[in-house]
Amino acid sequence: MTISNVLHWLFIIIFALVGLLLTAGGGFLVYLGGSFYYILAGLTVLAVTVLLIRRSVKAAKLYALLLGVTLIWSLFEAELHLLGLLPRLAMWLGLGLWFLTPWYKTSLNRKAKNAEAAAPEITFNRWWMGAPAAASVAALLVAGLQSYDQNSQGTVRSDDQIAASDDWRHYGNTAGGTRFATVEDINVETVGGLKEVWRYRTGVEEDFKATPLNVDGRLYLCAARNVMIALDDATGAEIWRYDHGIQPPMENQYARTCRGVGYHEAPEGYAGQCAKRVVTSTVDATIIAVDADTGELCSDFGDGGVVDLWEGMGDHERFEYWVTSSPLVAGNNLVIGGQVADSQNLGLPSGVVRAFDAMTGELTWAWDLGNPGNNGLPAEGETYTPGTPNVWSIMSYDAELGLIYAPTGNPSPDYFGGARRDFDEEYSSSVVAIDAATGQARWKYQIVHHDVWDYDMPAQPVLVDVERDGELVPSVAVPTKMGDIFLLDRRDGSPVHPIEEKPVPSTSEIEGERLAATQPVSPLPNFHPYRFEKDMWGLTPIDQMACRIEYRTMDYEGMYTPPSLATGITNTGTMLYPGNFGGFNWGSVSVDADNGLLVAAPMMLAHRLVMVTPEQVAEAGPLAALLLGESHPAVRMSEDDPMPPLGDADPDDPYDIRQIKAYGYPAPFMSRLGTQVPCFEPPWSRIAVIDLNTKELLWSRPAGDMSQSGPFGLRSGIPYDVGTAVRAGTLTTRGGLTFLSSTMDAKVRAFDVRTGEEKWESDLPGNGLATPMTYRSQQSGKQYVIVTVPNPTWRYPRDPATNEYIDSQSPRDGKGGYVIAYALED
C-alpha cells in the first residue's frame, strides 16, 4: 500500500470521526435551542467523507464550500477578534491542507483512467480550495494586527491634596488603601531603564502573597506560616526574622497565607519596649507583635507578645477560623476581621470584627452583628454570635472622619439563604462604616441583597477624592466580585453618582429559598458583559460545540441567575458569571489620587454552580460514582462530608443543618474535554482605567499573555495577550505609571496610566501572587519597585500524610519565595 493511499484512508477516518461528532453534538445543540452550524457542518463533513471514499474530485469543492460558509459565519459571530476566529477556522484550515497536497492528487489518480485526464479538474479544485483558505488566513491576519483602542483624559488634583511620602507604611501604602505612591523618579520617560538590582529568597516554602511595608530604610514582610522578616531596603540583606513555629491546619488550603504585616509607632513620650513594632494576624488565629528593630517578641503585648483571637469564639474546629489579611492599624488600635471556612454548615465561628490596643493587646471593642448592644467580650458562658457575615479581606481607615470601612462576606452556606437571620440579611455583602473609637456601625451600603452567589465583598475599599459638580467629594470605591465598582460618599454612604435598583430574576425552585426582587447597579463601567452562546470557546469547533451545549443546559439569565438544581442532561445547574473568584478579589484596585482615576485589573471567568438536595446526597450510594461521576457533588458529599439523617429541622435550633434545603458546589467553567481552557473566549482578565469624576472608561486591554499557558497544561510560548487570571492588585505612581505583577504569565509590567501603553516588562521566576509596591530608600536615595514571587513549588504535589513535597515531582530548591527589587540604572 502506497503512502498516498495510507494517508487517504487516514484522512477518511479523521473526517468521519469529525463529522459524526459534529452531527451528533450539533443535533443535541439544536434540540437545546442552539446554533444550527455544527450539525450542518457535521453533515457536510460526512458527505465529504463519502466523496473521499469514492475518490471523487467533488470532495474538494464541497469542503471549500464548507470553509467559505464557515468564514462568513465566523465573521458574523466573532467579527475580527483573532481568538474568536481561531477556534472556528484553524481546524478546518488544517484539515483542508490535505486537498492541496500531492498525495491527494495521487489518490484521485487511482480512480482516473489516466493522470492527464484528471489533472485539469484537480488543478481547478486547488484554486477552488485556495480561495476560501486564503480569505480565512487573511481574516486571521487582519484580526491579529488590530490594536487596542486607548485614550485618556482626567481631572487633575493639586499636589497639596495628596500627602507625599517616600515610605510605604500600610498594606495599600495609605490606611485608605490607595496603592498610590508619590515618588516619581521612575516615570513614563525613565521606566525603560528599570533593571533588577537585588533579589532575596525567604527560605520559606508554600504560599507567598505578601506586599512588604517600607519604613525608615527597612522592608518588613511575612512569608507563609507568618514568618516575619526585615530587610535592608537598599541591598536586600536580611536584618532579622521571627518564626513563631506556626503549623497551619492542613484541612484548609488557604490557611498558610500571609498577605502582609502592620506597622505601629508608640505615641510620643512612650517609655516602654517596642516603641516601633511590626504585627501580623496569623493563620492559627492570633496576633503577634515584634520589635521593629530587633524582631524580638514584645512581651508586654497580650500574653508574652501574642493575643489569642479564639477568646469569645466558642467551641469550633481550629481549621474553621483563621486570619490571612494584614491587621489594619487605625490610630492606636489594631483592627482584625477573620476568615471563616466556606462551608455548607450553619453555626460556624462568628464573623466578629475586633479592635485591640496596639501597645497592650487588650480588647478595645468588638462589632458583633448579633449583639449590637455589647462592644466588649461576651458575657461569661456566651460567645460572639456564630455564623455571622465575616470580614476576611482588608479594611480601610479614614483618620479625619474616624471611620473604618469593612467589606463583609455572606454567611454560610454560600448558595442557600433560606435559614438566614435578619441581621445576616441586613449586613451581608456590604461595605460597613464602623466608628473607630467605639466599634458601632455608623452606616452601611449593601452591594448584593440576599447574596446566594458567594458574591461577598472581597477587596479593600479604597479611599479617594472625586470631583462632582465642582465639589471635591471624599469617597470610597468598593470593588466587587461581580466586576463592578461602587462609589460612595465615605461620610454617609450615599452614592456619589446615582445607583439604580433594577429588577432581577427572583423565583427559586429550591424549597425554603427567598430571593431579592432587585439589585443595585453601579453607573460606573463594569467588567461583566452578558455572555451569549456565541461567546463559548474552545480549541476546535468540537470542544467549542461541547461548551455551547453545556451553556445551553445551564440556567443563565445574567449575573443574578438563581442557583438551580441539576435534574438531568438538559438541566445541569447554573452558570455563575462572573464566578466566585471575581471580578475583583482581595488584590482590590489602585487609584491615581492626583486625578481621581481608578486602575482596575478584574478577572472575567465563570463557574458552574451545581445545587444538590439532602435527598440526593442521601441517595448517593456505592454505584453513584459510576453513574454520576466521582466529581458529582452528591457523590463527594456522601463520601467526604456526610450529612446527618434527614428529617424535620428543630425549630428551636437555628443552626440545625437540616434547615438547609440545598447545597451548592461551584467549579470553574472549563472545557470538559481535557484541554484545560476556559469555556468562553478571551480575554479572561483586563487592566483598565476609569475616570471616577466623569464615569468614563479611559482605556482597557487584556492583562497577561499566553506564553506560560496553553492547552492541556502546556506552555505555548506565544506572547499574545489573552488576559490571564490575575491574583492581586496594581500599584500606581505619580510618575504616570501603573504596575501589575500577578498575571499568570510570570511577568511584571508597567503601563502608562493615561494611554494604557505598555512601557516596560520583565520576566519573573514564577507567577506573582501579590501587589507590587515602591519607595525611595533612605540609604541610597533611589526609588525601588518591589515584586514578590512564590517559589514555584507551591504548585506541586505534597504527601497528604506529612504535608511535604513529593521530591520526584517537585523542582524545589529549598530557598523559598523571592523578593525582587528594580531600580533605574545609575
JSON list of N, CA, C and O in Angstrom, two decimals, residues 42-91:
[
{"chain": "A", "resi": 42, "resn": "GLY", "atom": "N", "xyz": [-21.32, 19.12, 10.41]},
{"chain": "A", "resi": 42, "resn": "GLY", "atom": "CA", "xyz": [-21.11, 17.68, 10.55]},
{"chain": "A", "resi": 42, "resn": "GLY", "atom": "C", "xyz": [-21.64, 16.90, 9.38]},
{"chain": "A", "resi": 42, "resn": "GLY", "atom": "O", "xyz": [-20.98, 15.99, 8.86]},
{"chain": "A", "resi": 43, "resn": "LEU", "atom": "N", "xyz": [-22.85, 17.23, 8.93]},
{"chain": "A", "resi": 43, "resn": "LEU", "atom": "CA", "xyz": [-23.43, 16.54, 7.78]},
{"chain": "A", "resi": 43, "resn": "LEU", "atom": "C", "xyz": [-22.60, 16.78, 6.52]},
{"chain": "A", "resi": 43, "resn": "LEU", "atom": "O", "xyz": [-22.41, 15.87, 5.69]},
{"chain": "A", "resi": 44, "resn": "THR", "atom": "N", "xyz": [-22.10, 18.01, 6.38]},
{"chain": "A", "resi": 44, "resn": "THR", "atom": "CA", "xyz": [-21.27, 18.32, 5.22]},
{"chain": "A", "resi": 44, "resn": "THR", "atom": "C", "xyz": [-19.98, 17.52, 5.25]},
{"chain": "A", "resi": 44, "resn": "THR", "atom": "O", "xyz": [-19.54, 16.98, 4.22]},
{"chain": "A", "resi": 45, "resn": "VAL", "atom": "N", "xyz": [-19.37, 17.41, 6.42]},
{"chain": "A", "resi": 45, "resn": "VAL", "atom": "CA", "xyz": [-18.13, 16.64, 6.53]},
{"chain": "A", "resi": 45, "resn": "VAL", "atom": "C", "xyz": [-18.39, 15.16, 6.24]},
{"chain": "A", "resi": 45, "resn": "VAL", "atom": "O", "xyz": [-17.57, 14.48, 5.59]},
{"chain": "A", "resi": 46, "resn": "LEU", "atom": "N", "xyz": [-19.52, 14.63, 6.67]},
{"chain": "A", "resi": 46, "resn": "LEU", "atom": "CA", "xyz": [-19.85, 13.24, 6.34]},
{"chain": "A", "resi": 46, "resn": "LEU", "atom": "C", "xyz": [-20.02, 13.07, 4.84]},
{"chain": "A", "resi": 46, "resn": "LEU", "atom": "O", "xyz": [-19.60, 12.04, 4.27]},
{"chain": "A", "resi": 47, "resn": "ALA", "atom": "N", "xyz": [-20.63, 14.06, 4.17]},
{"chain": "A", "resi": 47, "resn": "ALA", "atom": "CA", "xyz": [-20.76, 14.00, 2.71]},
{"chain": "A", "resi": 47, "resn": "ALA", "atom": "C", "xyz": [-19.39, 14.05, 2.05]},
{"chain": "A", "resi": 47, "resn": "ALA", "atom": "O", "xyz": [-19.13, 13.32, 1.07]},
{"chain": "A", "resi": 48, "resn": "VAL", "atom": "N", "xyz": [-18.50, 14.90, 2.57]},
{"chain": "A", "resi": 48, "resn": "VAL", "atom": "CA", "xyz": [-17.13, 14.95, 2.04]},
{"chain": "A", "resi": 48, "resn": "VAL", "atom": "C", "xyz": [-16.45, 13.59, 2.23]},
{"chain": "A", "resi": 48, "resn": "VAL", "atom": "O", "xyz": [-15.73, 13.11, 1.36]},
{"chain": "A", "resi": 49, "resn": "THR", "atom": "N", "xyz": [-16.71, 12.96, 3.39]},
{"chain": "A", "resi": 49, "resn": "THR", "atom": "CA", "xyz": [-16.12, 11.64, 3.65]},
{"chain": "A", "resi": 49, "resn": "THR", "atom": "C", "xyz": [-16.56, 10.62, 2.60]},
{"chain": "A", "resi": 49, "resn": "THR", "atom": "O", "xyz": [-15.74, 9.84, 2.08]},
{"chain": "A", "resi": 50, "resn": "VAL", "atom": "N", "xyz": [-17.84, 10.61, 2.26]},
{"chain": "A", "resi": 50, "resn": "VAL", "atom": "CA", "xyz": [-18.34, 9.69, 1.24]},
{"chain": "A", "resi": 50, "resn": "VAL", "atom": "C", "xyz": [-17.67, 9.96, -0.10]},
{"chain": "A", "resi": 50, "resn": "VAL", "atom": "O", "xyz": [-17.25, 9.02, -0.81]},
{"chain": "A", "resi": 51, "resn": "LEU", "atom": "N", "xyz": [-17.53, 11.24, -0.45]},
{"chain": "A", "resi": 51, "resn": "LEU", "atom": "CA", "xyz": [-16.88, 11.60, -1.71]},
{"chain": "A", "resi": 51, "resn": "LEU", "atom": "C", "xyz": [-15.40, 11.20, -1.70]},
{"chain": "A", "resi": 51, "resn": "LEU", "atom": "O", "xyz": [-14.85, 10.80, -2.74]},
{"chain": "A", "resi": 52, "resn": "LEU", "atom": "N", "xyz": [-14.76, 11.30, -0.56]},
{"chain": "A", "resi": 52, "resn": "LEU", "atom": "CA", "xyz": [-13.37, 10.86, -0.46]},
{"chain": "A", "resi": 52, "resn": "LEU", "atom": "C", "xyz": [-13.26, 9.35, -0.65]},
{"chain": "A", "resi": 52, "resn": "LEU", "atom": "O", "xyz": [-12.33, 8.86, -1.31]},
{"chain": "A", "resi": 53, "resn": "ILE", "atom": "N", "xyz": [-14.19, 8.62, -0.05]},
{"chain": "A", "resi": 53, "resn": "ILE", "atom": "CA", "xyz": [-14.19, 7.16, -0.24]},
{"chain": "A", "resi": 53, "resn": "ILE", "atom": "C", "xyz": [-14.33, 6.81, -1.71]},
{"chain": "A", "resi": 53, "resn": "ILE", "atom": "O", "xyz": [-13.68, 5.89, -2.22]},
{"chain": "A", "resi": 54, "resn": "ARG", "atom": "N", "xyz": [-15.18, 7.58, -2.41]},
{"chain": "A", "resi": 54, "resn": "ARG", "atom": "CA", "xyz": [-15.40, 7.34, -3.85]},
{"chain": "A", "resi": 54, "resn": "ARG", "atom": "C", "xyz": [-14.31, 7.94, -4.70]},
{"chain": "A", "resi": 54, "resn": "ARG", "atom": "O", "xyz": [-14.34, 7.83, -5.92]},
{"chain": "A", "resi": 55, "resn": "ARG", "atom": "N", "xyz": [-13.34, 8.62, -4.04]},
{"chain": "A", "resi": 55, "resn": "ARG", "atom": "CA", "xyz": [-12.22, 9.28, -4.72]},
{"chain": "A", "resi": 55, "resn": "ARG", "atom": "C", "xyz": [-12.73, 10.27, -5.77]},
{"chain": "A", "resi": 55, "resn": "ARG", "atom": "O", "xyz": [-12.19, 10.40, -6.86]},
{"chain": "A", "resi": 56, "resn": "SER", "atom": "N", "xyz": [-13.77, 11.02, -5.38]},
{"chain": "A", "resi": 56, "resn": "SER", "atom": "CA", "xyz": [-14.36, 12.00, -6.28]},
{"chain": "A", "resi": 56, "resn": "SER", "atom": "C", "xyz": [-13.70, 13.35, -6.10]},
{"chain": "A", "resi": 56, "resn": "SER", "atom": "O", "xyz": [-13.47, 13.79, -4.96]},
{"chain": "A", "resi": 57, "resn": "VAL", "atom": "N", "xyz": [-13.45, 14.04, -7.18]},
{"chain": "A", "resi": 57, "resn": "VAL", "atom": "CA", "xyz": [-12.86, 15.37, -7.11]},
{"chain": "A", "resi": 57, "resn": "VAL", "atom": "C", "xyz": [-13.85, 16.38, -6.53]},
{"chain": "A", "resi": 57, "resn": "VAL", "atom": "O", "xyz": [-13.46, 17.49, -6.17]},
{"chain": "A", "resi": 58, "resn": "LYS", "atom": "N", "xyz": [-15.12, 16.00, -6.40]},
{"chain": "A", "resi": 58, "resn": "LYS", "atom": "CA", "xyz": [-16.12, 16.90, -5.82]},
{"chain": "A", "resi": 58, "resn": "LYS", "atom": "C", "xyz": [-15.93, 17.07, -4.31]},
{"chain": "A", "resi": 58, "resn": "LYS", "atom": "O", "xyz": [-16.50, 17.99, -3.71]},
{"chain": "A", "resi": 59, "resn": "ALA", "atom": "N", "xyz": [-15.13, 16.20, -3.68]},
{"chain": "A", "resi": 59, "resn": "ALA", "atom": "CA", "xyz": [-14.88, 16.33, -2.25]},
{"chain": "A", "resi": 59, "resn": "ALA", "atom": "C", "xyz": [-14.25, 17.69, -1.92]},
{"chain": "A", "resi": 59, "resn": "ALA", "atom": "O", "xyz": [-14.63, 18.36, -0.96]},
{"chain": "A", "resi": 60, "resn": "ALA", "atom": "N", "xyz": [-13.29, 18.09, -2.74]},
{"chain": "A", "resi": 60, "resn": "ALA", "atom": "CA", "xyz": [-12.62, 19.36, -2.50]},
{"chain": "A", "resi": 60, "resn": "ALA", "atom": "C", "xyz": [-13.57, 20.54, -2.68]},
{"chain": "A", "resi": 60, "resn": "ALA", "atom": "O", "xyz": [-13.53, 21.52, -1.93]},
{"chain": "A", "resi": 61, "resn": "LYS", "atom": "N", "xyz": [-14.44, 20.46, -3.70]},
{"chain": "A", "resi": 61, "resn": "LYS", "atom": "CA", "xyz": [-15.40, 21.54, -3.93]},
{"chain": "A", "resi": 61, "resn": "LYS", "atom": "C", "xyz": [-16.34, 21.70, -2.73]},
{"chain": "A", "resi": 61, "resn": "LYS", "atom": "O", "xyz": [-16.60, 22.81, -2.26]},
{"chain": "A", "resi": 62, "resn": "LEU", "atom": "N", "xyz": [-16.85, 20.57, -2.24]},
{"chain": "A", "resi": 62, "resn": "LEU", "atom": "CA", "xyz": [-17.78, 20.63, -1.12]},
{"chain": "A", "resi": 62, "resn": "LEU", "atom": "C", "xyz": [-17.07, 21.13, 0.13]},
{"chain": "A", "resi": 62, "resn": "LEU", "atom": "O", "xyz": [-17.63, 21.93, 0.90]},
{"chain": "A", "resi": 63, "resn": "TYR", "atom": "N", "xyz": [-15.84, 20.68, 0.35]},
{"chain": "A", "resi": 63, "resn": "TYR", "atom": "CA", "xyz": [-15.10, 21.14, 1.53]},
{"chain": "A", "resi": 63, "resn": "TYR", "atom": "C", "xyz": [-14.80, 22.64, 1.42]},
{"chain": "A", "resi": 63, "resn": "TYR", "atom": "O", "xyz": [-14.87, 23.38, 2.41]},
{"chain": "A", "resi": 64, "resn": "ALA", "atom": "N", "xyz": [-14.46, 23.10, 0.20]},
{"chain": "A", "resi": 64, "resn": "ALA", "atom": "CA", "xyz": [-14.21, 24.53, 0.01]},
{"chain": "A", "resi": 64, "resn": "ALA", "atom": "C", "xyz": [-15.46, 25.34, 0.30]},
{"chain": "A", "resi": 64, "resn": "ALA", "atom": "O", "xyz": [-15.40, 26.42, 0.88]},
{"chain": "A", "resi": 65, "resn": "LEU", "atom": "N", "xyz": [-16.61, 24.81, -0.09]},
{"chain": "A", "resi": 65, "resn": "LEU", "atom": "CA", "xyz": [-17.86, 25.49, 0.21]},
{"chain": "A", "resi": 65, "resn": "LEU", "atom": "C", "xyz": [-18.07, 25.57, 1.73]},
{"chain": "A", "resi": 65, "resn": "LEU", "atom": "O", "xyz": [-18.48, 26.62, 2.25]},
{"chain": "A", "resi": 66, "resn": "LEU", "atom": "N", "xyz": [-17.79, 24.47, 2.44]},
{"chain": "A", "resi": 66, "resn": "LEU", "atom": "CA", "xyz": [-17.90, 24.47, 3.90]},
{"chain": "A", "resi": 66, "resn": "LEU", "atom": "C", "xyz": [-16.98, 25.53, 4.50]},
{"chain": "A", "resi": 66, "resn": "LEU", "atom": "O", "xyz": [-17.37, 26.27, 5.41]},
{"chain": "A", "resi": 67, "resn": "LEU", "atom": "N", "xyz": [-15.74, 25.62, 4.01]},
{"chain": "A", "resi": 67, "resn": "LEU", "atom": "CA", "xyz": [-14.79, 26.59, 4.55]},
{"chain": "A", "resi": 67, "resn": "LEU", "atom": "C", "xyz": [-15.26, 28.01, 4.29]},
{"chain": "A", "resi": 67, "resn": "LEU", "atom": "O", "xyz": [-15.16, 28.88, 5.17]},
{"chain": "A", "resi": 68, "resn": "GLY", "atom": "N", "xyz": [-15.81, 28.27, 3.11]},
{"chain": "A", "resi": 68, "resn": "GLY", "atom": "CA", "xyz": [-16.30, 29.61, 2.81]},
{"chain": "A", "resi": 68, "resn": "GLY", "atom": "C", "xyz": [-17.47, 30.01, 3.69]},
{"chain": "A", "resi": 68, "resn": "GLY", "atom": "O", "xyz": [-17.52, 31.13, 4.22]},
{"chain": "A", "resi": 69, "resn": "VAL", "atom": "N", "xyz": [-18.43, 29.09, 3.86]},
{"chain": "A", "resi": 69, "resn": "VAL", "atom": "CA", "xyz": [-19.58, 29.37, 4.73]},
{"chain": "A", "resi": 69, "resn": "VAL", "atom": "C", "xyz": [-19.11, 29.55, 6.18]},
{"chain": "A", "resi": 69, "resn": "VAL", "atom": "O", "xyz": [-19.61, 30.43, 6.90]},
{"chain": "A", "resi": 70, "resn": "THR", "atom": "N", "xyz": [-18.16, 28.73, 6.61]},
{"chain": "A", "resi": 70, "resn": "THR", "atom": "CA", "xyz": [-17.63, 28.84, 7.98]},
{"chain": "A", "resi": 70, "resn": "THR", "atom": "C", "xyz": [-16.99, 30.20, 8.19]},
{"chain": "A", "resi": 70, "resn": "THR", "atom": "O", "xyz": [-17.14, 30.81, 9.27]},
{"chain": "A", "resi": 71, "resn": "LEU", "atom": "N", "xyz": [-16.27, 30.70, 7.18]},
{"chain": "A", "resi": 71, "resn": "LEU", "atom": "CA", "xyz": [-15.64, 32.01, 7.31]},
{"chain": "A", "resi": 71, "resn": "LEU", "atom": "C", "xyz": [-16.70, 33.10, 7.51]},
{"chain": "A", "resi": 71, "resn": "LEU", "atom": "O", "xyz": [-16.56, 33.96, 8.39]},
{"chain": "A", "resi": 72, "resn": "ILE", "atom": "N", "xyz": [-17.75, 33.05, 6.70]},
{"chain": "A", "resi": 72, "resn": "ILE", "atom": "CA", "xyz": [-18.81, 34.06, 6.82]},
{"chain": "A", "resi": 72, "resn": "ILE", "atom": "C", "xyz": [-19.48, 33.97, 8.19]},
{"chain": "A", "resi": 72, "resn": "ILE", "atom": "O", "xyz": [-19.70, 34.98, 8.87]},
{"chain": "A", "resi": 73, "resn": "TRP", "atom": "N", "xyz": [-19.80, 32.75, 8.62]},
{"chain": "A", "resi": 73, "resn": "TRP", "atom": "CA", "xyz": [-20.42, 32.54, 9.93]},
{"chain": "A", "resi": 73, "resn": "TRP", "atom": "C", "xyz": [-19.51, 33.01, 11.06]},
{"chain": "A", "resi": 73, "resn": "TRP", "atom": "O", "xyz": [-19.95, 33.63, 12.02]},
{"chain": "A", "resi": 74, "resn": "SER", "atom": "N", "xyz": [-18.20, 32.74, 10.93]},
{"chain": "A", "resi": 74, "resn": "SER", "atom": "CA", "xyz": [-17.24, 33.13, 11.97]},
{"chain": "A", "resi": 74, "resn": "SER", "atom": "C", "xyz": [-17.14, 34.64, 12.09]},
{"chain": "A", "resi": 74, "resn": "SER", "atom": "O", "xyz": [-17.10, 35.19, 13.20]},
{"chain": "A", "resi": 75, "resn": "LEU", "atom": "N", "xyz": [-17.09, 35.32, 10.95]},
{"chain": "A", "resi": 75, "resn": "LEU", "atom": "CA", "xyz": [-17.02, 36.79, 10.99]},
{"chain": "A", "resi": 75, "resn": "LEU", "atom": "C", "xyz": [-18.31, 37.38, 11.57]},
{"chain": "A", "resi": 75, "resn": "LEU", "atom": "O", "xyz": [-18.27, 38.39, 12.28]},
{"chain": "A", "resi": 76, "resn": "PHE", "atom": "N", "xyz": [-19.43, 36.73, 11.31]},
{"chain": "A", "resi": 76, "resn": "PHE", "atom": "CA", "xyz": [-20.70, 37.20, 11.87]},
{"chain": "A", "resi": 76, "resn": "PHE", "atom": "C", "xyz": [-20.70, 37.06, 13.38]},
{"chain": "A", "resi": 76, "resn": "PHE", "atom": "O", "xyz": [-21.16, 37.96, 14.10]},
{"chain": "A", "resi": 77, "resn": "GLU", "atom": "N", "xyz": [-20.18, 35.96, 13.90]},
{"chain": "A", "resi": 77, "resn": "GLU", "atom": "CA", "xyz": [-20.20, 35.72, 15.35]},
{"chain": "A", "resi": 77, "resn": "GLU", "atom": "C", "xyz": [-19.06, 36.41, 16.08]},
{"chain": "A", "resi": 77, "resn": "GLU", "atom": "O", "xyz": [-19.24, 36.97, 17.16]},
{"chain": "A", "resi": 78, "resn": "ALA", "atom": "N", "xyz": [-17.85, 36.34, 15.52]},
{"chain": "A", "resi": 78, "resn": "ALA", "atom": "CA", "xyz": [-16.66, 36.80, 16.26]},
{"chain": "A", "resi": 78, "resn": "ALA", "atom": "C", "xyz": [-16.08, 38.10, 15.72]},
{"chain": "A", "resi": 78, "resn": "ALA", "atom": "O", "xyz": [-15.14, 38.64, 16.30]},
{"chain": "A", "resi": 79, "resn": "GLU", "atom": "N", "xyz": [-16.62, 38.60, 14.60]},
{"chain": "A", "resi": 79, "resn": "GLU", "atom": "CA", "xyz": [-16.09, 39.78, 13.94]},
{"chain": "A", "resi": 79, "resn": "GLU", "atom": "C", "xyz": [-14.59, 39.59, 13.70]},
{"chain": "A", "resi": 79, "resn": "GLU", "atom": "O", "xyz": [-14.15, 38.48, 13.38]},
{"chain": "A", "resi": 80, "resn": "LEU", "atom": "N", "xyz": [-13.79, 40.62, 13.88]},
{"chain": "A", "resi": 80, "resn": "LEU", "atom": "CA", "xyz": [-12.35, 40.47, 13.64]},
{"chain": "A", "resi": 80, "resn": "LEU", "atom": "C", "xyz": [-11.59, 40.32, 14.97]},
{"chain": "A", "resi": 80, "resn": "LEU", "atom": "O", "xyz": [-10.59, 40.99, 15.22]},
{"chain": "A", "resi": 81, "resn": "HIS", "atom": "N", "xyz": [-12.10, 39.42, 15.81]},
{"chain": "A", "resi": 81, "resn": "HIS", "atom": "CA", "xyz": [-11.43, 39.09, 17.06]},
{"chain": "A", "resi": 81, "resn": "HIS", "atom": "C", "xyz": [-10.62, 37.82, 16.82]},
{"chain": "A", "resi": 81, "resn": "HIS", "atom": "O", "xyz": [-11.19, 36.74, 16.61]},
{"chain": "A", "resi": 82, "resn": "LEU", "atom": "N", "xyz": [-9.30, 37.94, 16.86]},
{"chain": "A", "resi": 82, "resn": "LEU", "atom": "CA", "xyz": [-8.43, 36.83, 16.48]},
{"chain": "A", "resi": 82, "resn": "LEU", "atom": "C", "xyz": [-8.74, 35.57, 17.26]},
{"chain": "A", "resi": 82, "resn": "LEU", "atom": "O", "xyz": [-8.89, 34.49, 16.69]},
{"chain": "A", "resi": 83, "resn": "LEU", "atom": "N", "xyz": [-8.83, 35.68, 18.58]},
{"chain": "A", "resi": 83, "resn": "LEU", "atom": "CA", "xyz": [-9.03, 34.48, 19.39]},
{"chain": "A", "resi": 83, "resn": "LEU", "atom": "C", "xyz": [-10.46, 33.97, 19.31]},
{"chain": "A", "resi": 83, "resn": "LEU", "atom": "O", "xyz": [-10.75, 32.86, 19.76]},
{"chain": "A", "resi": 84, "resn": "GLY", "atom": "N", "xyz": [-11.36, 34.76, 18.76]},
{"chain": "A", "resi": 84, "resn": "GLY", "atom": "CA", "xyz": [-12.67, 34.25, 18.45]},
{"chain": "A", "resi": 84, "resn": "GLY", "atom": "C", "xyz": [-12.69, 33.52, 17.11]},
{"chain": "A", "resi": 84, "resn": "GLY", "atom": "O", "xyz": [-13.42, 32.54, 16.93]},
{"chain": "A", "resi": 85, "resn": "LEU", "atom": "N", "xyz": [-11.89, 33.98, 16.17]},
{"chain": "A", "resi": 85, "resn": "LEU", "atom": "CA", "xyz": [-11.84, 33.36, 14.84]},
{"chain": "A", "resi": 85, "resn": "LEU", "atom": "C", "xyz": [-11.03, 32.07, 14.83]},
{"chain": "A", "resi": 85, "resn": "LEU", "atom": "O", "xyz": [-11.37, 31.11, 14.11]},
{"chain": "A", "resi": 86, "resn": "LEU", "atom": "N", "xyz": [-9.95, 32.03, 15.60]},
{"chain": "A", "resi": 86, "resn": "LEU", "atom": "CA", "xyz": [-9.04, 30.88, 15.53]},
{"chain": "A", "resi": 86, "resn": "LEU", "atom": "C", "xyz": [-9.73, 29.53, 15.76]},
{"chain": "A", "resi": 86, "resn": "LEU", "atom": "O", "xyz": [-9.57, 28.61, 14.94]},
{"chain": "A", "resi": 87, "resn": "PRO", "atom": "N", "xyz": [-10.48, 29.34, 16.83]},
{"chain": "A", "resi": 87, "resn": "PRO", "atom": "CA", "xyz": [-11.09, 28.01, 17.04]},
{"chain": "A", "resi": 87, "resn": "PRO", "atom": "C", "xyz": [-12.16, 27.69, 16.01]},
{"chain": "A", "resi": 87, "resn": "PRO", "atom": "O", "xyz": [-12.49, 26.52, 15.82]},
{"chain": "A", "resi": 88, "resn": "ARG", "atom": "N", "xyz": [-12.70, 28.70, 15.36]},
{"chain": "A", "resi": 88, "resn": "ARG", "atom": "CA", "xyz": [-13.71, 28.45, 14.34]},
{"chain": "A", "resi": 88, "resn": "ARG", "atom": "C", "xyz": [-13.10, 28.08, 12.99]},
{"chain": "A", "resi": 88, "resn": "ARG", "atom": "O", "xyz": [-13.73, 27.40, 12.19]},
{"chain": "A", "resi": 89, "resn": "LEU", "atom": "N", "xyz": [-11.86, 28.54, 12.74]},
{"chain": "A", "resi": 89, "resn": "LEU", "atom": "CA", "xyz": [-11.27, 28.37, 11.41]},
{"chain": "A", "resi": 89, "resn": "LEU", "atom": "C", "xyz": [-10.05, 27.45, 11.38]},
{"chain": "A", "resi": 89, "resn": "LEU", "atom": "O", "xyz": [-9.81, 26.78, 10.36]},
{"chain": "A", "resi": 90, "resn": "ALA", "atom": "N", "xyz": [-9.26, 27.42, 12.46]},
{"chain": "A", "resi": 90, "resn": "ALA", "atom": "CA", "xyz": [-7.96, 26.76, 12.40]},
{"chain": "A", "resi": 90, "resn": "ALA", "atom": "C", "xyz": [-8.06, 25.29, 12.06]},
{"chain": "A", "resi": 90, "resn": "ALA", "atom": "O", "xyz": [-7.30, 24.77, 11.23]},
{"chain": "A", "resi": 91, "resn": "MET", "atom": "N", "xyz": [-8.99, 24.56, 12.70]},
{"chain": "A", "resi": 91, "resn": "MET", "atom": "CA", "xyz": [-9.10, 23.13, 12.41]},
{"chain": "A", "resi": 91, "resn": "MET", "atom": "C", "xyz": [-9.47, 22.88, 10.96]},
{"chain": "A", "resi": 91, "resn": "MET", "atom": "O", "xyz": [-8.92, 21.99, 10.31]}
]
